[in-house]
Amino acid sequence: MNIPMLLQRPHQHFLKGLVRTPFRCYRFIFHPSPHLGSGVPCAQPLSSPGLHCAKWMLPSNGLTRKLCLQTTLEEHTEGLSDKEQRLVDKLYAGLIQGQRACLAEAITLVESTHSRKKELAQVLLQKVLAHHREQENLNKGKPLAFRVGLSGPPGAGKSTFIEYFGKMLTERGHKLSVLAVDPSSCTSGGVGQSEFAVADMVDMFILLLPPAGGDELQGIKRGIVEMADLVAITKSDGDLIVPARRIQAEYVSALKLLRRRSGVWRPKVIRISARSGEGITEMWDKMKEFQEVMLVSGELAAKRQKQQKVWMWNLIQENVIEHFRTHPAVREQIPLLEKRVLSGALSPGLAADLLLKAFKSRHE
């Protein structure tokens, strides 16, 4: 998924010329973009959705000039054909009404690598997120959804837990959606880098652990445990109750030694069983307590703002790297330089410098 077009193409050429000017200072403010939320600092709140403002000072003539470029959601859709506009409108209407077919089609559109479909996806996301912001304002600024990330080693019972827990929530009248991924390492069976990405997308990160220790849990990285807001020892029933209690005690002691990520919440360790139902209600109570404490303290809002910023730079990084690797001057040298690095004839640092110089030479 690419970042949204913050400015229309005609403005891009205009701004490209401006950034070559020796500014004394320049500051770009994009607010309140629904995609970025309120994660980007702004001098003052702007009431118009989709309003983007850029300010700079030109010292060459001693005058201070200000330019404010306003791009509304309507301007984003100017280049759409009638067919494309009907598609976006259909998906938008279906999404805000909770239609699953439209959700599936929208996910496919957002995940597409086709350049035109990427643009359509961003138009759709802008419309949906603008609607979402309006609904949050009506809800007195409180989040409309509670995002929870679940992780754990293979065999921890994640799927069984999700099924039992999901049924419990729906029976209580809650609406639930599940995005399932399998980021575990195929070689070690442990929890990998993708879990850190998941933690950066949710309000609360929960680690599910089976009632085992030693070699069985060697794949769990310490950093993953540090990120956990709640640790749940699963399968705490029958003959596994005793080892589950032992593992619970071990993690209670371990968490006391780890760095706390929140000033208002101390991670808890509980025992649950999706077979007998033991601890599931208690777990939900702990999750609601976490949400309330973080919301009242302001940490939840700050966390979401930080996540928006992280997502933005991650998307920029992915696109910049892809642009770099596919650049003609770089692409033709990569195989040779990689071969020389692998043989030890060239240092990685020098190879990187050569590729960067080749890239820059085509842009100067």
Tab-separated table of C-alpha atoms in Angstrom:
chain	number	residue	atom	x	y	z
A	1	MET	CA	0.000	0.000	0.000
A	2	ASN	CA	1.429	3.360	-0.948
A	3	ILE	CA	1.100	6.597	0.971
A	4	PRO	CA	-1.723	8.823	-0.262
A	5	MET	CA	-1.171	11.612	-2.752
A	6	LEU	CA	-0.913	14.637	-0.478
A	7	LEU	CA	-0.680	17.062	-3.377
A	8	GLN	CA	-1.963	16.911	-6.903
A	9	ARG	CA	0.570	16.384	-9.695
A	10	PRO	CA	0.474	20.014	-10.973
A	11	HIS	CA	1.573	21.155	-7.502
A	12	GLN	CA	4.374	18.593	-7.364
A	13	HIS	CA	6.280	20.275	-10.206
A	14	PHE	CA	5.751	23.627	-8.527
A	15	LEU	CA	7.079	22.397	-5.197
A	16	LYS	CA	10.018	20.648	-6.896
A	17	GLY	CA	11.224	24.005	-8.120
A	18	LEU	CA	10.749	25.567	-4.722
A	19	VAL	CA	12.815	23.016	-2.820
A	20	ARG	CA	15.825	23.985	-4.958
A	21	THR	CA	15.587	27.513	-3.529
A	22	PRO	CA	17.937	28.243	-0.581
A	23	PHE	CA	15.277	28.551	2.103
A	24	ARG	CA	16.123	29.871	5.497
A	25	CYS	CA	13.545	27.504	6.867
A	26	TYR	CA	10.724	25.492	5.460
A	27	ARG	CA	7.946	23.542	7.062
A	28	PHE	CA	5.266	21.399	5.557
A	29	ILE	CA	2.099	20.744	7.499
A	30	PHE	CA	-0.299	18.037	6.417
A	31	HIS	CA	-3.316	17.992	8.694
A	32	PRO	CA	-5.765	16.490	9.277
A	33	SER	CA	-5.050	13.782	6.720
A	34	PRO	CA	-7.175	10.784	7.705
A	35	HIS	CA	-4.402	8.400	6.640
A	36	LEU	CA	-1.861	10.035	8.903
A	37	GLY	CA	-4.306	10.881	11.681
A	38	SER	CA	-2.996	13.434	14.137
A	39	GLY	CA	0.437	11.877	14.308
A	40	VAL	CA	2.058	14.739	12.372
A	41	PRO	CA	2.573	17.900	14.456
A	42	CYS	CA	0.602	20.938	13.335
A	43	ALA	CA	0.789	24.517	14.528
A	44	GLN	CA	-2.960	24.857	14.704
A	45	PRO	CA	-5.975	22.651	14.027
A	46	LEU	CA	-7.476	22.852	10.559
A	47	SER	CA	-11.154	22.175	10.293
A	48	SER	CA	-11.455	21.213	6.624
A	49	PRO	CA	-10.981	17.467	5.965
A	50	GLY	CA	-8.203	16.821	3.508
A	51	LEU	CA	-6.716	20.313	3.959
A	52	HIS	CA	-2.988	20.469	3.348
A	53	CYS	CA	-1.010	23.609	4.115
A	54	ALA	CA	2.604	24.375	3.228
A	55	LYS	CA	4.506	27.361	4.615
A	56	TRP	CA	7.983	28.633	3.910
A	57	MET	CA	10.092	31.818	4.092
A	58	LEU	CA	12.034	33.184	1.115
A	59	PRO	CA	14.961	35.359	2.287
A	60	SER	CA	16.208	36.311	-1.198
A	61	ASN	CA	14.104	39.449	-1.431
A	62	GLY	CA	13.627	40.009	2.269
A	63	LEU	CA	9.965	39.205	2.022
A	64	THR	CA	8.138	36.486	3.855
A	65	ARG	CA	5.772	34.653	1.598
A	66	LYS	CA	3.236	32.088	2.610
A	67	LEU	CA	1.501	29.644	0.385
A	68	CYS	CA	-1.435	27.537	1.437
A	69	LEU	CA	-2.406	24.734	-0.896
A	70	GLN	CA	-5.801	23.259	-0.257
A	71	THR	CA	-6.627	19.898	-1.715
A	72	THR	CA	-9.971	18.463	-0.823
A	73	LEU	CA	-11.244	14.946	-1.191
A	74	GLU	CA	-13.147	16.027	-4.297
A	75	GLU	CA	-9.910	17.063	-5.988
A	76	HIS	CA	-8.473	13.600	-5.394
A	77	THR	CA	-11.285	12.128	-7.468
A	78	GLU	CA	-11.100	14.526	-10.414
A	79	GLY	CA	-9.010	12.159	-12.531
A	80	LEU	CA	-11.297	9.157	-12.099
A	81	SER	CA	-13.363	7.821	-14.948
A	82	ASP	CA	-17.077	7.256	-14.447
A	83	LYS	CA	-16.475	3.523	-14.078
A	84	GLU	CA	-13.740	4.057	-11.498
A	85	GLN	CA	-15.861	6.544	-9.581
A	86	ARG	CA	-18.756	4.084	-9.455
A	87	LEU	CA	-16.404	1.382	-8.137
A	88	VAL	CA	-15.039	3.633	-5.397
A	89	ASP	CA	-18.524	4.799	-4.416
A	90	LYS	CA	-19.826	1.222	-4.322
A	91	LEU	CA	-16.982	-0.006	-2.137
A	92	TYR	CA	-17.216	3.027	0.134
A	93	ALA	CA	-20.941	2.586	0.676
A	94	GLY	CA	-20.492	-1.126	1.307
A	95	LEU	CA	-17.649	-0.626	3.774
A	96	ILE	CA	-19.435	1.883	5.974
A	97	GLN	CA	-22.489	-0.405	5.953
A	98	GLY	CA	-20.423	-3.409	7.021
A	99	GLN	CA	-20.864	-5.502	3.880
A	100	ARG	CA	-18.348	-8.340	3.852
A	101	ALA	CA	-18.247	-8.693	0.053
A	102	CYS	CA	-17.224	-5.049	-0.299
A	103	LEU	CA	-14.630	-5.486	2.445
A	104	ALA	CA	-13.089	-8.417	0.588
A	105	GLU	CA	-13.062	-6.495	-2.692
A	106	ALA	CA	-11.573	-3.434	-0.993
A	107	ILE	CA	-8.771	-5.508	0.573
A	108	THR	CA	-7.953	-6.932	-2.850
A	109	LEU	CA	-7.835	-3.409	-4.282
A	110	VAL	CA	-5.583	-2.099	-1.521
A	111	GLU	CA	-3.163	-5.029	-1.853
A	112	SER	CA	-2.919	-4.678	-5.641
A	113	THR	CA	0.481	-3.763	-7.104
A	114	HIS	CA	-1.087	-2.228	-10.218
A	115	SER	CA	-0.263	1.493	-10.286
A	116	ARG	CA	-3.772	2.649	-11.237
A	117	LYS	CA	-5.429	0.390	-8.691
A	118	LYS	CA	-3.091	1.793	-6.043
A	119	GLU	CA	-4.414	5.262	-6.823
A	120	LEU	CA	-8.004	4.055	-6.611
A	121	ALA	CA	-7.202	2.376	-3.284
A	122	GLN	CA	-5.886	5.634	-1.861
A	123	VAL	CA	-9.002	7.526	-2.953
A	124	LEU	CA	-11.116	4.866	-1.262
A	125	LEU	CA	-9.020	4.937	1.914
A	126	GLN	CA	-9.234	8.717	2.087
A	127	LYS	CA	-13.040	8.569	1.898
A	128	VAL	CA	-13.311	5.788	4.491
A	129	LEU	CA	-10.882	7.383	6.916
A	130	ALA	CA	-12.570	10.769	6.596
A	131	HIS	CA	-15.843	9.047	7.540
A	132	HIS	CA	-14.069	7.281	10.387
A	133	ARG	CA	-12.748	10.574	11.736
A	134	GLU	CA	-16.234	12.072	11.647
A	135	GLN	CA	-17.609	9.104	13.585
A	136	GLU	CA	-14.861	9.398	16.194
A	137	ASN	CA	-15.682	13.082	16.622
A	138	LEU	CA	-19.298	12.126	17.247
A	139	ASN	CA	-17.991	9.600	19.792
A	140	LYS	CA	-16.274	12.425	21.700
A	141	GLY	CA	-12.888	11.521	20.261
A	142	LYS	CA	-12.888	7.983	21.626
A	143	PRO	CA	-11.689	5.161	19.320
A	144	LEU	CA	-14.462	3.247	17.617
A	145	ALA	CA	-12.520	-0.013	17.682
A	146	PHE	CA	-10.149	-1.790	20.039
A	147	ARG	CA	-7.224	-3.280	18.112
A	148	VAL	CA	-5.617	-6.312	19.738
A	149	GLY	CA	-2.613	-8.266	18.478
A	150	LEU	CA	-2.120	-11.916	19.416
A	151	SER	CA	1.163	-13.763	19.092
A	152	GLY	CA	2.768	-16.908	20.356
A	153	PRO	CA	4.840	-19.929	19.300
A	154	PRO	CA	3.359	-22.806	17.290
A	155	GLY	CA	1.199	-24.977	19.495
A	156	ALA	CA	0.210	-22.203	21.860
A	157	GLY	CA	-3.440	-22.616	20.883
A	158	LYS	CA	-3.933	-19.281	19.133
A	159	SER	CA	-6.570	-20.522	16.686
A	160	THR	CA	-8.520	-22.342	19.395
A	161	PHE	CA	-8.427	-19.279	21.614
A	162	ILE	CA	-9.574	-16.939	18.838
A	163	GLU	CA	-12.521	-19.189	18.054
A	164	TYR	CA	-13.656	-19.447	21.694
A	165	PHE	CA	-12.954	-15.796	22.487
A	166	GLY	CA	-14.638	-14.586	19.300
A	167	LYS	CA	-17.805	-16.517	20.036
A	168	MET	CA	-17.903	-15.099	23.542
A	169	LEU	CA	-17.640	-11.529	22.246
A	170	THR	CA	-20.267	-11.952	19.524
A	171	GLU	CA	-22.656	-13.514	22.050
A	172	ARG	CA	-22.225	-10.347	24.097
A	173	GLY	CA	-23.203	-8.196	21.136
A	174	HIS	CA	-19.749	-7.092	20.016
A	175	LYS	CA	-18.675	-6.915	16.389
A	176	LEU	CA	-15.432	-8.706	15.673
A	177	SER	CA	-13.052	-8.972	12.739
A	178	VAL	CA	-9.967	-11.190	12.596
A	179	LEU	CA	-6.932	-10.705	10.385
A	180	ALA	CA	-4.904	-13.917	10.523
A	181	VAL	CA	-1.247	-14.075	9.501
A	182	ASP	CA	1.462	-16.665	10.074
A	183	PRO	CA	4.735	-14.829	10.647
A	184	SER	CA	6.487	-17.614	12.579
A	185	SER	CA	9.882	-18.708	11.296
A	186	CYS	CA	9.680	-21.825	9.127
A	187	THR	CA	13.154	-22.953	10.236
A	188	SER	CA	13.280	-22.284	13.961
A	189	GLY	CA	9.553	-22.312	14.665
A	190	GLY	CA	10.087	-19.212	16.808
A	191	VAL	CA	8.504	-15.773	16.720
A	192	GLY	CA	10.170	-13.458	14.192
A	193	GLN	CA	10.453	-9.844	13.102
A	194	SER	CA	6.878	-9.737	11.843
A	195	GLU	CA	5.650	-9.810	15.433
A	196	PHE	CA	7.291	-6.440	16.021
A	197	ALA	CA	5.344	-5.112	13.032
A	198	VAL	CA	2.106	-6.466	14.495
A	199	ALA	CA	2.816	-4.750	17.809
A	200	ASP	CA	3.126	-1.443	15.950
A	201	MET	CA	-0.366	-1.815	14.497
A	202	VAL	CA	-2.465	-2.533	17.581
A	203	ASP	CA	-3.598	-0.902	20.803
A	204	MET	CA	-2.797	-3.933	22.928
A	205	PHE	CA	-0.304	-6.741	22.312
A	206	ILE	CA	-1.015	-10.124	23.918
A	207	LEU	CA	1.435	-13.010	24.071
A	208	LEU	CA	-0.015	-16.514	24.279
A	209	LEU	CA	2.323	-19.157	25.709
A	210	PRO	CA	1.776	-22.898	26.174
A	211	PRO	CA	2.418	-24.472	29.598
A	212	ALA	CA	5.963	-25.495	28.668
A	213	GLY	CA	9.420	-24.125	29.264
A	214	GLY	CA	13.042	-24.642	28.393
A	215	ASP	CA	13.719	-25.592	24.787
A	216	GLU	CA	10.089	-25.271	23.766
A	217	LEU	CA	10.139	-21.510	24.339
A	218	GLN	CA	13.648	-20.700	23.133
A	219	GLY	CA	12.157	-19.180	19.976
A	220	ILE	CA	10.498	-16.420	21.989
A	221	LYS	CA	12.669	-13.330	21.782
A	222	ARG	CA	13.084	-11.187	24.844
A	223	GLY	CA	11.963	-8.141	22.860
A	224	ILE	CA	8.626	-9.804	22.130
A	225	VAL	CA	8.045	-10.418	25.831
A	226	GLU	CA	8.937	-6.796	26.573
A	227	MET	CA	6.274	-5.622	24.144
A	228	ALA	CA	3.534	-7.754	25.677
A	229	ASP	CA	0.824	-5.879	27.573
A	230	LEU	CA	-0.665	-9.172	28.710
A	231	VAL	CA	0.774	-12.692	28.856
A	232	ALA	CA	-1.698	-15.570	28.818
A	233	ILE	CA	-0.626	-19.119	29.656
A	234	THR	CA	-2.878	-21.323	27.549
A	235	LYS	CA	-4.167	-24.888	27.990
A	236	SER	CA	-4.424	-24.449	31.745
A	237	ASP	CA	-6.636	-27.469	32.353
A	238	GLY	CA	-6.360	-31.123	33.355
A	239	ASP	CA	-2.821	-32.393	33.832
A	240	LEU	CA	-1.395	-29.127	32.521
A	241	ILE	CA	-2.676	-26.972	35.380
A	242	VAL	CA	0.448	-27.511	37.493
A	243	PRO	CA	2.982	-26.678	34.740
A	244	ALA	CA	0.772	-23.730	33.713
A	245	ARG	CA	0.950	-22.328	37.236
A	246	ARG	CA	4.734	-22.772	37.233
A	247	ILE	CA	5.153	-20.948	33.933
A	248	GLN	CA	2.847	-18.196	35.173
A	249	ALA	CA	4.998	-17.663	38.247
A	250	GLU	CA	8.168	-17.616	36.134
A	251	TYR	CA	6.835	-14.936	33.811
A	252	VAL	CA	5.463	-12.839	36.663
A	253	SER	CA	9.008	-12.714	38.048
A	254	ALA	CA	10.570	-12.128	34.622
A	255	LEU	CA	8.306	-9.201	33.753
A	256	LYS	CA	9.355	-7.398	36.931
A	257	LEU	CA	12.897	-7.252	35.562
A	258	LEU	CA	11.983	-5.965	32.127
A	259	ARG	CA	11.648	-2.344	31.099
A	260	ARG	CA	8.101	-1.025	31.339
A	261	ARG	CA	6.766	0.573	28.169
A	262	SER	CA	3.842	2.311	29.862
A	263	GLY	CA	3.719	4.644	32.789
A	264	VAL	CA	0.195	3.611	33.776
A	265	TRP	CA	0.017	-0.098	32.939
A	266	ARG	CA	2.011	-3.005	34.323
A	267	PRO	CA	1.814	-6.182	32.182
A	268	LYS	CA	-0.179	-9.009	33.750
A	269	VAL	CA	0.251	-12.795	33.491
A	270	ILE	CA	-2.881	-14.950	33.603
A	271	ARG	CA	-3.856	-18.578	32.941
A	272	ILE	CA	-6.587	-19.480	30.466
A	273	SER	CA	-8.167	-22.529	28.888
A	274	ALA	CA	-10.162	-22.367	25.669
A	275	ARG	CA	-11.413	-25.885	26.379
A	276	SER	CA	-12.855	-25.317	29.848
A	277	GLY	CA	-13.316	-21.546	29.530
A	278	GLU	CA	-11.223	-20.871	32.628
A	279	GLY	CA	-9.752	-17.382	32.716
A	280	ILE	CA	-11.331	-16.193	29.447
A	281	THR	CA	-13.748	-13.777	31.121
A	282	GLU	CA	-10.961	-12.551	33.397
A	283	MET	CA	-8.801	-11.982	30.336
A	284	TRP	CA	-11.495	-9.866	28.679
A	285	ASP	CA	-11.827	-7.843	31.888
A	286	LYS	CA	-8.066	-7.200	31.869
A	287	MET	CA	-8.253	-6.103	28.230
A	288	LYS	CA	-11.067	-3.639	28.979
A	289	GLU	CA	-9.142	-2.370	31.997
A	290	PHE	CA	-6.087	-1.790	29.813
A	291	GLN	CA	-8.127	0.100	27.246
A	292	GLU	CA	-9.733	2.328	29.860
A	293	VAL	CA	-6.489	3.094	31.712
A	294	MET	CA	-4.611	3.899	28.512
A	295	LEU	CA	-7.480	6.010	27.181
A	296	VAL	CA	-7.876	8.102	30.328
A	297	SER	CA	-4.126	8.685	30.636
A	298	GLY	CA	-3.811	9.774	27.024
A	299	GLU	CA	-1.268	7.049	26.265
A	300	LEU	CA	-3.594	5.281	23.844
A	301	ALA	CA	-3.998	8.391	21.688
A	302	ALA	CA	-0.260	9.055	21.810
A	303	LYS	CA	0.448	5.447	20.857
A	304	ARG	CA	-1.829	5.625	17.836
A	305	GLN	CA	-0.232	8.880	16.748
A	306	LYS	CA	3.221	7.328	16.956
A	307	GLN	CA	2.019	4.322	14.970
A	308	GLN	CA	0.699	6.578	12.213
A	309	LYS	CA	4.117	8.175	11.901
A	310	VAL	CA	5.864	4.788	11.884
A	311	TRP	CA	3.520	3.498	9.157
A	312	MET	CA	4.166	6.558	7.035
A	313	TRP	CA	7.950	6.171	7.166
A	314	ASN	CA	7.754	2.411	6.652
A	315	LEU	CA	5.754	2.959	3.474
A	316	ILE	CA	8.184	5.637	2.316
A	317	GLN	CA	11.125	3.349	3.016
A	318	GLU	CA	9.576	0.455	1.085
A	319	ASN	CA	8.840	2.626	-1.926
A	320	VAL	CA	12.203	4.399	-1.922
A	321	ILE	CA	14.088	1.094	-1.746
A	322	GLU	CA	11.991	-0.336	-4.574
A	323	HIS	CA	12.623	2.764	-6.671
A	324	PHE	CA	16.351	2.492	-5.933
A	325	ARG	CA	16.615	-1.209	-6.806
A	326	THR	CA	14.715	-0.828	-10.085
A	327	HIS	CA	16.623	2.248	-11.227
A	328	PRO	CA	18.433	1.391	-14.516
A	329	ALA	CA	21.841	2.652	-13.378
A	330	VAL	CA	21.590	0.623	-10.165
A	331	ARG	CA	19.861	-2.479	-11.469
A	332	GLU	CA	22.598	-3.249	-13.999
A	333	GLN	CA	25.363	-3.025	-11.363
A	334	ILE	CA	23.699	-4.952	-8.534
A	335	PRO	CA	24.586	-8.517	-9.752
A	336	LEU	CA	28.272	-7.658	-10.295
A	337	LEU	CA	28.706	-5.791	-7.016
A	338	GLU	CA	26.851	-8.461	-5.032
A	339	LYS	CA	29.146	-11.102	-6.546
A	340	ARG	CA	32.247	-9.122	-5.576
A	341	VAL	CA	30.928	-8.597	-2.036
A	342	LEU	CA	30.217	-12.321	-1.650
A	343	SER	CA	33.729	-13.209	-2.861
A	344	GLY	CA	35.300	-10.765	-0.416
A	345	ALA	CA	36.817	-8.616	-3.164
A	346	LEU	CA	34.697	-5.618	-2.225
A	347	SER	CA	33.509	-4.353	1.131
A	348	PRO	CA	29.739	-3.960	1.671
A	349	GLY	CA	30.230	-0.297	2.493
A	350	LEU	CA	32.117	0.488	-0.708
A	351	ALA	CA	29.579	-1.467	-2.778
A	352	ALA	CA	26.766	0.554	-1.226
A	353	ASP	CA	28.615	3.803	-1.963
A	354	LEU	CA	29.090	2.831	-5.603
A	355	LEU	CA	25.404	2.024	-6.027
A	356	LEU	CA	24.361	5.260	-4.334
A	357	LYS	CA	26.698	7.271	-6.562
A	358	ALA	CA	25.258	5.576	-9.634
A	359	PHE	CA	21.767	6.447	-8.445
A	360	LYS	CA	22.626	10.064	-7.662
A	361	SER	CA	24.440	10.610	-10.963
A	362	ARG	CA	21.194	10.115	-12.877
A	363	HIS	CA	19.379	12.661	-10.722
A	364	GLU	CA	21.868	15.519	-10.817
